[in-house]
C-alpha atoms as an extended CHARMM CRD file, in Angstrom:
* protein
*
       209  EXT
         1         1  UNK       CA             19.4760000000       14.3130000000       -8.5550000000  PROA      1               0.0000000000
         2         2  UNK       CA             18.2170000000       13.4200000000       -5.0900000000  PROA      2               0.0000000000
         3         3  UNK       CA             16.8220000000        9.8940000000       -5.0260000000  PROA      3               0.0000000000
         4         4  UNK       CA             13.1540000000        9.8720000000       -4.1180000000  PROA      4               0.0000000000
         5         5  UNK       CA             11.8840000000        7.1250000000       -1.8490000000  PROA      5               0.0000000000
         6         6  UNK       CA              8.7070000000        5.1300000000       -1.7580000000  PROA      6               0.0000000000
         7         7  UNK       CA              6.7470000000        4.4570000000        1.3860000000  PROA      7               0.0000000000
         8         8  UNK       CA              3.4690000000        4.6400000000        3.2370000000  PROA      8               0.0000000000
         9         9  UNK       CA              1.6380000000        7.6780000000        4.5450000000  PROA      9               0.0000000000
        10        10  UNK       CA             -1.0620000000        7.1380000000        7.1830000000  PROA      10              0.0000000000
        11        11  UNK       CA             -3.8770000000        9.6880000000        7.2020000000  PROA      11              0.0000000000
        12        12  UNK       CA             -7.0750000000       10.2040000000        9.1450000000  PROA      12              0.0000000000
        13        13  UNK       CA             -9.8400000000        8.9890000000        6.8260000000  PROA      13              0.0000000000
        14        14  UNK       CA            -12.2390000000       11.7190000000        7.9910000000  PROA      14              0.0000000000
        15        15  UNK       CA            -10.0880000000       14.8350000000        8.1600000000  PROA      15              0.0000000000
        16        16  UNK       CA             -7.2560000000       13.8430000000        5.8240000000  PROA      16              0.0000000000
        17        17  UNK       CA             -4.7010000000       14.8800000000        8.4430000000  PROA      17              0.0000000000
        18        18  UNK       CA             -1.3770000000       13.0810000000        8.1510000000  PROA      18              0.0000000000
        19        19  UNK       CA             -0.7200000000       10.8590000000       11.1770000000  PROA      19              0.0000000000
        20        20  UNK       CA              2.5900000000        9.2430000000       10.1750000000  PROA      20              0.0000000000
        21        21  UNK       CA              4.9380000000        8.9980000000        7.1820000000  PROA      21              0.0000000000
        22        22  UNK       CA              7.0810000000        5.8900000000        6.7540000000  PROA      22              0.0000000000
        23        23  UNK       CA              9.7660000000        5.9950000000        4.0550000000  PROA      23              0.0000000000
        24        24  UNK       CA             11.4340000000        2.7930000000        2.9130000000  PROA      24              0.0000000000
        25        25  UNK       CA             15.1300000000        2.8330000000        3.7550000000  PROA      25              0.0000000000
        26        26  UNK       CA             16.0080000000        1.4110000000        0.3280000000  PROA      26              0.0000000000
        27        27  UNK       CA             13.6780000000        1.3440000000       -2.6530000000  PROA      27              0.0000000000
        28        28  UNK       CA             12.9620000000       -2.2660000000       -3.7060000000  PROA      28              0.0000000000
        29        29  UNK       CA             14.4950000000       -3.4200000000       -6.9830000000  PROA      29              0.0000000000
        30        30  UNK       CA             11.1230000000       -4.7010000000       -8.1710000000  PROA      30              0.0000000000
        31        31  UNK       CA              7.4860000000       -3.8220000000       -7.6370000000  PROA      31              0.0000000000
        32        32  UNK       CA              4.9720000000       -6.4570000000       -8.7210000000  PROA      32              0.0000000000
        33        33  UNK       CA              1.5540000000       -5.1790000000       -9.7720000000  PROA      33              0.0000000000
        34        34  UNK       CA             -1.4630000000       -7.3710000000      -10.4920000000  PROA      34              0.0000000000
        35        35  UNK       CA             -4.7370000000       -6.2350000000      -12.0550000000  PROA      35              0.0000000000
        36        36  UNK       CA             -7.8000000000       -8.4690000000      -12.0070000000  PROA      36              0.0000000000
        37        37  UNK       CA            -10.5280000000       -7.1550000000      -14.3730000000  PROA      37              0.0000000000
        38        38  UNK       CA            -14.0330000000       -6.9770000000      -12.9150000000  PROA      38              0.0000000000
        39        39  UNK       CA            -16.3650000000       -8.2300000000      -15.6390000000  PROA      39              0.0000000000
        40        40  UNK       CA            -19.9330000000       -9.3130000000      -15.0550000000  PROA      40              0.0000000000
        41        41  UNK       CA            -18.9430000000      -12.9860000000      -15.0760000000  PROA      41              0.0000000000
        42        42  UNK       CA            -20.1030000000      -15.8890000000      -17.1780000000  PROA      42              0.0000000000
        43        43  UNK       CA            -23.4480000000      -14.4140000000      -18.1160000000  PROA      43              0.0000000000
        44        44  UNK       CA            -25.6700000000      -16.1090000000      -20.6660000000  PROA      44              0.0000000000
        45        45  UNK       CA            -26.6730000000      -12.6460000000      -21.9100000000  PROA      45              0.0000000000
        46        46  UNK       CA            -24.3450000000      -11.9180000000      -24.8440000000  PROA      46              0.0000000000
        47        47  UNK       CA            -24.8550000000       -8.1830000000      -24.4120000000  PROA      47              0.0000000000
        48        48  UNK       CA            -22.9800000000       -8.3980000000      -21.0860000000  PROA      48              0.0000000000
        49        49  UNK       CA            -19.6810000000       -9.7020000000      -22.5210000000  PROA      49              0.0000000000
        50        50  UNK       CA            -17.9160000000       -6.3190000000      -22.5210000000  PROA      50              0.0000000000
        51        51  UNK       CA            -19.4800000000       -4.8040000000      -19.4410000000  PROA      51              0.0000000000
        52        52  UNK       CA            -17.3230000000       -3.9310000000      -16.4130000000  PROA      52              0.0000000000
        53        53  UNK       CA            -18.6500000000       -3.8170000000      -12.8540000000  PROA      53              0.0000000000
        54        54  UNK       CA            -15.9530000000       -1.4140000000      -11.7460000000  PROA      54              0.0000000000
        55        55  UNK       CA            -12.2030000000       -0.7970000000      -11.6830000000  PROA      55              0.0000000000
        56        56  UNK       CA             -9.9550000000       -3.8710000000      -11.6610000000  PROA      56              0.0000000000
        57        57  UNK       CA             -8.7620000000       -5.2720000000       -8.3540000000  PROA      57              0.0000000000
        58        58  UNK       CA             -5.1900000000       -3.9850000000       -8.2540000000  PROA      58              0.0000000000
        59        59  UNK       CA             -2.5300000000       -5.2290000000       -5.8880000000  PROA      59              0.0000000000
        60        60  UNK       CA              1.1140000000       -4.4210000000       -5.1670000000  PROA      60              0.0000000000
        61        61  UNK       CA              3.8360000000       -6.7110000000       -3.8810000000  PROA      61              0.0000000000
        62        62  UNK       CA              7.3010000000       -5.6060000000       -2.8330000000  PROA      62              0.0000000000
        63        63  UNK       CA             10.2620000000       -6.6810000000       -0.7570000000  PROA      63              0.0000000000
        64        64  UNK       CA             12.1240000000       -3.9990000000        1.1610000000  PROA      64              0.0000000000
        65        65  UNK       CA             15.4270000000       -4.1960000000        3.0250000000  PROA      65              0.0000000000
        66        66  UNK       CA             16.1140000000       -2.5530000000        6.3750000000  PROA      66              0.0000000000
        67        67  UNK       CA             19.6950000000       -2.3680000000        7.5950000000  PROA      67              0.0000000000
        68        68  UNK       CA             21.2760000000       -0.6830000000       10.6330000000  PROA      68              0.0000000000
        69        69  UNK       CA             24.8930000000       -1.0010000000        9.4560000000  PROA      69              0.0000000000
        70        70  UNK       CA             25.3840000000        2.6640000000        8.5360000000  PROA      70              0.0000000000
        71        71  UNK       CA             23.7180000000        3.8820000000       11.7340000000  PROA      71              0.0000000000
        72        72  UNK       CA             25.8300000000        1.5450000000       13.8650000000  PROA      72              0.0000000000
        73        73  UNK       CA             29.0220000000        2.7420000000       12.2040000000  PROA      73              0.0000000000
        74        74  UNK       CA             27.9600000000        6.3410000000       12.8720000000  PROA      74              0.0000000000
        75        75  UNK       CA             27.2610000000        5.5090000000       16.5280000000  PROA      75              0.0000000000
        76        76  UNK       CA             23.5280000000        6.2510000000       16.3180000000  PROA      76              0.0000000000
        77        77  UNK       CA             22.2040000000        5.7840000000       19.8620000000  PROA      77              0.0000000000
        78        78  UNK       CA             18.8870000000        4.2170000000       18.8260000000  PROA      78              0.0000000000
        79        79  UNK       CA             20.5520000000        1.7280000000       16.4810000000  PROA      79              0.0000000000
        80        80  UNK       CA             23.1120000000        0.7920000000       19.1260000000  PROA      80              0.0000000000
        81        81  UNK       CA             20.4180000000        0.1600000000       21.7410000000  PROA      81              0.0000000000
        82        82  UNK       CA             17.6250000000       -1.4300000000       19.6890000000  PROA      82              0.0000000000
        83        83  UNK       CA             18.9410000000       -2.1340000000       16.1770000000  PROA      83              0.0000000000
        84        84  UNK       CA             16.1140000000       -1.8340000000       13.6510000000  PROA      84              0.0000000000
        85        85  UNK       CA             13.3130000000       -2.5320000000       16.1270000000  PROA      85              0.0000000000
        86        86  UNK       CA             11.9260000000        0.9850000000       15.6950000000  PROA      86              0.0000000000
        87        87  UNK       CA             11.8410000000        0.8060000000       11.8840000000  PROA      87              0.0000000000
        88        88  UNK       CA             10.1300000000       -2.5860000000       11.9960000000  PROA      88              0.0000000000
        89        89  UNK       CA              7.6520000000       -1.4220000000       14.6340000000  PROA      89              0.0000000000
        90        90  UNK       CA              6.6630000000        1.5830000000       12.5180000000  PROA      90              0.0000000000
        91        91  UNK       CA              5.6440000000       -0.7870000000        9.7240000000  PROA      91              0.0000000000
        92        92  UNK       CA              4.1240000000       -3.4770000000       11.9210000000  PROA      92              0.0000000000
        93        93  UNK       CA              1.8310000000       -1.1540000000       13.8580000000  PROA      93              0.0000000000
        94        94  UNK       CA              0.0380000000       -0.2540000000       10.6120000000  PROA      94              0.0000000000
        95        95  UNK       CA             -1.8740000000       -3.5240000000       10.9700000000  PROA      95              0.0000000000
        96        96  UNK       CA             -2.4770000000       -3.2470000000       14.7350000000  PROA      96              0.0000000000
        97        97  UNK       CA             -5.3590000000       -1.4910000000       16.4730000000  PROA      97              0.0000000000
        98        98  UNK       CA             -3.9140000000        0.8560000000       19.0660000000  PROA      98              0.0000000000
        99        99  UNK       CA             -3.6350000000       -0.2920000000       22.6740000000  PROA      99              0.0000000000
       100       100  UNK       CA             -5.9450000000        2.6110000000       23.5700000000  PROA      100             0.0000000000
       101       101  UNK       CA             -8.6260000000        1.2610000000       21.2240000000  PROA      101             0.0000000000
       102       102  UNK       CA             -8.2630000000       -2.2260000000       22.7040000000  PROA      102             0.0000000000
       103       103  UNK       CA             -8.6060000000       -0.8930000000       26.2420000000  PROA      103             0.0000000000
       104       104  UNK       CA            -11.6170000000        1.2460000000       25.2890000000  PROA      104             0.0000000000
       105       105  UNK       CA            -13.3840000000       -1.7320000000       23.7150000000  PROA      105             0.0000000000
       106       106  UNK       CA            -12.6130000000       -3.8610000000       26.7640000000  PROA      106             0.0000000000
       107       107  UNK       CA            -14.1860000000       -1.1430000000       28.9030000000  PROA      107             0.0000000000
       108       108  UNK       CA            -17.2970000000       -1.1640000000       26.7230000000  PROA      108             0.0000000000
       109       109  UNK       CA            -17.5130000000       -4.9590000000       26.8780000000  PROA      109             0.0000000000
       110       110  UNK       CA            -17.0770000000       -4.9430000000       30.6690000000  PROA      110             0.0000000000
       111       111  UNK       CA            -19.8160000000       -2.3170000000       30.9200000000  PROA      111             0.0000000000
       112       112  UNK       CA            -22.2940000000       -4.5830000000       29.1620000000  PROA      112             0.0000000000
       113       113  UNK       CA            -22.2470000000       -3.1170000000       25.6600000000  PROA      113             0.0000000000
       114       114  UNK       CA            -23.7800000000       -5.7650000000       23.4180000000  PROA      114             0.0000000000
       115       115  UNK       CA            -22.4160000000       -4.6480000000       20.0610000000  PROA      115             0.0000000000
       116       116  UNK       CA            -19.0150000000       -3.0380000000       19.6560000000  PROA      116             0.0000000000
       117       117  UNK       CA            -18.1160000000       -1.4580000000       16.3230000000  PROA      117             0.0000000000
       118       118  UNK       CA            -14.8440000000       -2.8310000000       14.8920000000  PROA      118             0.0000000000
       119       119  UNK       CA            -11.9390000000       -0.4640000000       15.3710000000  PROA      119             0.0000000000
       120       120  UNK       CA            -11.0700000000        1.8090000000       12.4440000000  PROA      120             0.0000000000
       121       121  UNK       CA             -7.4260000000        2.2450000000       11.5580000000  PROA      121             0.0000000000
       122       122  UNK       CA             -5.8320000000        5.1880000000        9.7460000000  PROA      122             0.0000000000
       123       123  UNK       CA             -5.9930000000        5.0300000000        5.9480000000  PROA      123             0.0000000000
       124       124  UNK       CA             -2.6680000000        3.8730000000        4.4400000000  PROA      124             0.0000000000
       125       125  UNK       CA             -1.5560000000        5.5520000000        1.2190000000  PROA      125             0.0000000000
       126       126  UNK       CA              1.1210000000        3.8050000000       -0.8060000000  PROA      126             0.0000000000
       127       127  UNK       CA              3.3350000000        6.4940000000       -2.3210000000  PROA      127             0.0000000000
       128       128  UNK       CA              5.5450000000        5.5300000000       -5.2500000000  PROA      128             0.0000000000
       129       129  UNK       CA              6.3290000000        8.8400000000       -7.0000000000  PROA      129             0.0000000000
       130       130  UNK       CA              3.8370000000       11.6430000000       -7.6010000000  PROA      130             0.0000000000
       131       131  UNK       CA              2.0650000000        9.4910000000      -10.2030000000  PROA      131             0.0000000000
       132       132  UNK       CA              1.2100000000        6.6970000000       -7.7630000000  PROA      132             0.0000000000
       133       133  UNK       CA             -0.4500000000        7.7910000000       -4.5620000000  PROA      133             0.0000000000
       134       134  UNK       CA             -3.1000000000        5.1920000000       -3.8150000000  PROA      134             0.0000000000
       135       135  UNK       CA             -5.1910000000        4.1490000000       -0.8170000000  PROA      135             0.0000000000
       136       136  UNK       CA             -4.4130000000        0.5580000000        0.1190000000  PROA      136             0.0000000000
       137       137  UNK       CA             -5.1800000000       -2.1970000000        2.5780000000  PROA      137             0.0000000000
       138       138  UNK       CA             -2.2910000000       -4.3360000000        3.8060000000  PROA      138             0.0000000000
       139       139  UNK       CA             -3.1400000000       -7.9070000000        2.8050000000  PROA      139             0.0000000000
       140       140  UNK       CA             -0.0050000000       -9.7590000000        3.8370000000  PROA      140             0.0000000000
       141       141  UNK       CA              3.1080000000       -8.8600000000        5.7370000000  PROA      141             0.0000000000
       142       142  UNK       CA              6.1280000000      -10.9840000000        6.5310000000  PROA      142             0.0000000000
       143       143  UNK       CA              9.4930000000      -10.1460000000        8.0580000000  PROA      143             0.0000000000
       144       144  UNK       CA             12.6900000000      -12.1670000000        7.7420000000  PROA      144             0.0000000000
       145       145  UNK       CA             15.2600000000      -11.0190000000       10.2910000000  PROA      145             0.0000000000
       146       146  UNK       CA             18.6870000000      -11.9190000000        8.9360000000  PROA      146             0.0000000000
       147       147  UNK       CA             21.2600000000      -10.5710000000       11.3930000000  PROA      147             0.0000000000
       148       148  UNK       CA             21.3870000000       -9.6520000000       15.0720000000  PROA      148             0.0000000000
       149       149  UNK       CA             23.6840000000       -7.7700000000       17.4160000000  PROA      149             0.0000000000
       150       150  UNK       CA             25.1290000000       -9.1470000000       20.6830000000  PROA      150             0.0000000000
       151       151  UNK       CA             21.9050000000       -8.2670000000       22.5260000000  PROA      151             0.0000000000
       152       152  UNK       CA             19.8100000000      -10.0920000000       19.8680000000  PROA      152             0.0000000000
       153       153  UNK       CA             18.4080000000       -6.8900000000       18.4150000000  PROA      153             0.0000000000
       154       154  UNK       CA             17.7310000000       -7.3450000000       14.6950000000  PROA      154             0.0000000000
       155       155  UNK       CA             20.1150000000       -5.2650000000       12.5920000000  PROA      155             0.0000000000
       156       156  UNK       CA             19.1530000000       -6.4730000000        9.1100000000  PROA      156             0.0000000000
       157       157  UNK       CA             15.8020000000       -7.6810000000        7.7750000000  PROA      157             0.0000000000
       158       158  UNK       CA             13.7370000000       -8.1540000000        4.6430000000  PROA      158             0.0000000000
       159       159  UNK       CA             10.1040000000       -7.0950000000        4.6950000000  PROA      159             0.0000000000
       160       160  UNK       CA              7.6360000000       -8.5880000000        2.2280000000  PROA      160             0.0000000000
       161       161  UNK       CA              4.5780000000       -6.4000000000        1.8430000000  PROA      161             0.0000000000
       162       162  UNK       CA              1.3720000000       -7.1180000000       -0.0680000000  PROA      162             0.0000000000
       163       163  UNK       CA             -1.2070000000       -4.3800000000       -0.5950000000  PROA      163             0.0000000000
       164       164  UNK       CA             -4.5930000000       -4.1910000000       -2.2760000000  PROA      164             0.0000000000
       165       165  UNK       CA             -5.6350000000       -0.8850000000       -3.8060000000  PROA      165             0.0000000000
       166       166  UNK       CA             -8.8760000000        0.4600000000       -2.3400000000  PROA      166             0.0000000000
       167       167  UNK       CA            -10.9340000000        1.7650000000       -5.2610000000  PROA      167             0.0000000000
       168       168  UNK       CA            -14.3970000000        3.2990000000       -5.4970000000  PROA      168             0.0000000000
       169       169  UNK       CA            -15.6930000000       -0.2850000000       -5.4550000000  PROA      169             0.0000000000
       170       170  UNK       CA            -14.3730000000       -0.5640000000       -1.8860000000  PROA      170             0.0000000000
       171       171  UNK       CA            -14.9410000000        2.9680000000       -0.5930000000  PROA      171             0.0000000000
       172       172  UNK       CA            -18.0400000000        5.1680000000       -0.9810000000  PROA      172             0.0000000000
       173       173  UNK       CA            -17.8500000000        8.3210000000       -3.0730000000  PROA      173             0.0000000000
       174       174  UNK       CA            -17.2230000000       11.1740000000       -0.6830000000  PROA      174             0.0000000000
       175       175  UNK       CA            -14.7330000000        9.1350000000        1.3260000000  PROA      175             0.0000000000
       176       176  UNK       CA            -11.2760000000       10.6930000000        1.4400000000  PROA      176             0.0000000000
       177       177  UNK       CA             -9.7130000000        7.5240000000        0.0420000000  PROA      177             0.0000000000
       178       178  UNK       CA            -12.1650000000        7.3680000000       -2.8720000000  PROA      178             0.0000000000
       179       179  UNK       CA            -11.1790000000       10.8720000000       -3.9110000000  PROA      179             0.0000000000
       180       180  UNK       CA             -7.4740000000        9.9610000000       -3.8200000000  PROA      180             0.0000000000
       181       181  UNK       CA             -8.1780000000        6.8470000000       -5.8730000000  PROA      181             0.0000000000
       182       182  UNK       CA            -10.0510000000        8.8320000000       -8.5300000000  PROA      182             0.0000000000
       183       183  UNK       CA             -7.0630000000       11.1700000000       -8.9360000000  PROA      183             0.0000000000
       184       184  UNK       CA             -4.8380000000        8.0940000000       -9.3650000000  PROA      184             0.0000000000
       185       185  UNK       CA             -7.0810000000        6.6250000000      -12.0800000000  PROA      185             0.0000000000
       186       186  UNK       CA             -7.4570000000        9.9600000000      -13.8670000000  PROA      186             0.0000000000
       187       187  UNK       CA             -3.6730000000       10.3840000000      -13.9470000000  PROA      187             0.0000000000
       188       188  UNK       CA             -3.3970000000        6.9150000000      -15.4750000000  PROA      188             0.0000000000
       189       189  UNK       CA             -5.9590000000        7.8030000000      -18.1460000000  PROA      189             0.0000000000
       190       190  UNK       CA             -4.0980000000       11.0270000000      -18.9720000000  PROA      190             0.0000000000
       191       191  UNK       CA             -0.7840000000        9.1850000000      -19.3360000000  PROA      191             0.0000000000
       192       192  UNK       CA             -2.4340000000        6.5860000000      -21.5820000000  PROA      192             0.0000000000
       193       193  UNK       CA             -3.4250000000        9.3980000000      -23.9210000000  PROA      193             0.0000000000
       194       194  UNK       CA              0.2330000000       10.3970000000      -24.3560000000  PROA      194             0.0000000000
       195       195  UNK       CA              1.4450000000        6.8730000000      -25.2280000000  PROA      195             0.0000000000
       196       196  UNK       CA              2.6390000000        6.3910000000      -28.8110000000  PROA      196             0.0000000000
       197       197  UNK       CA             -0.0340000000        4.8810000000      -31.0220000000  PROA      197             0.0000000000
       198       198  UNK       CA              0.2680000000        2.1950000000      -33.6760000000  PROA      198             0.0000000000
       199       199  UNK       CA             -0.9500000000        1.7510000000      -37.2500000000  PROA      199             0.0000000000
       200       200  UNK       CA             -2.3560000000       -1.1870000000      -39.1630000000  PROA      200             0.0000000000
       201       201  UNK       CA              1.0750000000       -1.5350000000      -40.8250000000  PROA      201             0.0000000000
       202       202  UNK       CA              2.5660000000       -2.1860000000      -37.3800000000  PROA      202             0.0000000000
       203       203  UNK       CA              0.5080000000       -5.3860000000      -37.2320000000  PROA      203             0.0000000000
       204       204  UNK       CA              1.0960000000       -6.2660000000      -40.8850000000  PROA      204             0.0000000000
       205       205  UNK       CA             -2.5700000000       -5.8460000000      -41.7940000000  PROA      205             0.0000000000
       206       206  UNK       CA             -4.4550000000       -3.4330000000      -44.0030000000  PROA      206             0.0000000000
       207       207  UNK       CA             -7.4420000000       -3.0470000000      -41.7380000000  PROA      207             0.0000000000
       208       208  UNK       CA            -10.0320000000       -4.8450000000      -39.6600000000  PROA      208             0.0000000000
       209       209  UNK       CA            -12.0750000000       -7.4060000000      -41.6200000000  PROA      209             0.0000000000
């Protein structure tokens, strides 16, 4: 079967139109997921012990490899001229405002505008199979360039990417990302229903005291 790839899809948060799709060249061997439950805290009210404020804070961490060896062997013109600069730039610009936005804000500031609204970036969706399509915010991003060609273009690198899932605690209902998150959580709930159950005998007990 054809190997599916993970990656990031950038969409317009208002219209939902796809702006860019970035597939990872090689799927990482591991994907670290962390869930931090959102309880009400250390409340003195004993009735609050099991209450949840919202979905857990979920984060992803992965390390991806980018390599131009195959393209160089095939004589790919872009790889020969710039190595993996283009692949790295596609990932890096996710966390940059566009140069057009920077110039527009500079124009507003030069014109005497007192308050300038922070620039809004496209909404990143982390796609890891049809069961995991989640809106995320990039929280940390590091690149280790490991090999270079004669012109000092990087030809092999490791990218470490940290992402926080944007849930309905982060986005208002009605936001495109909130709707995508709800589908993700509902899929998780449906899969949980199909998991094999256990019995008291599994735990070596006859029941709950």
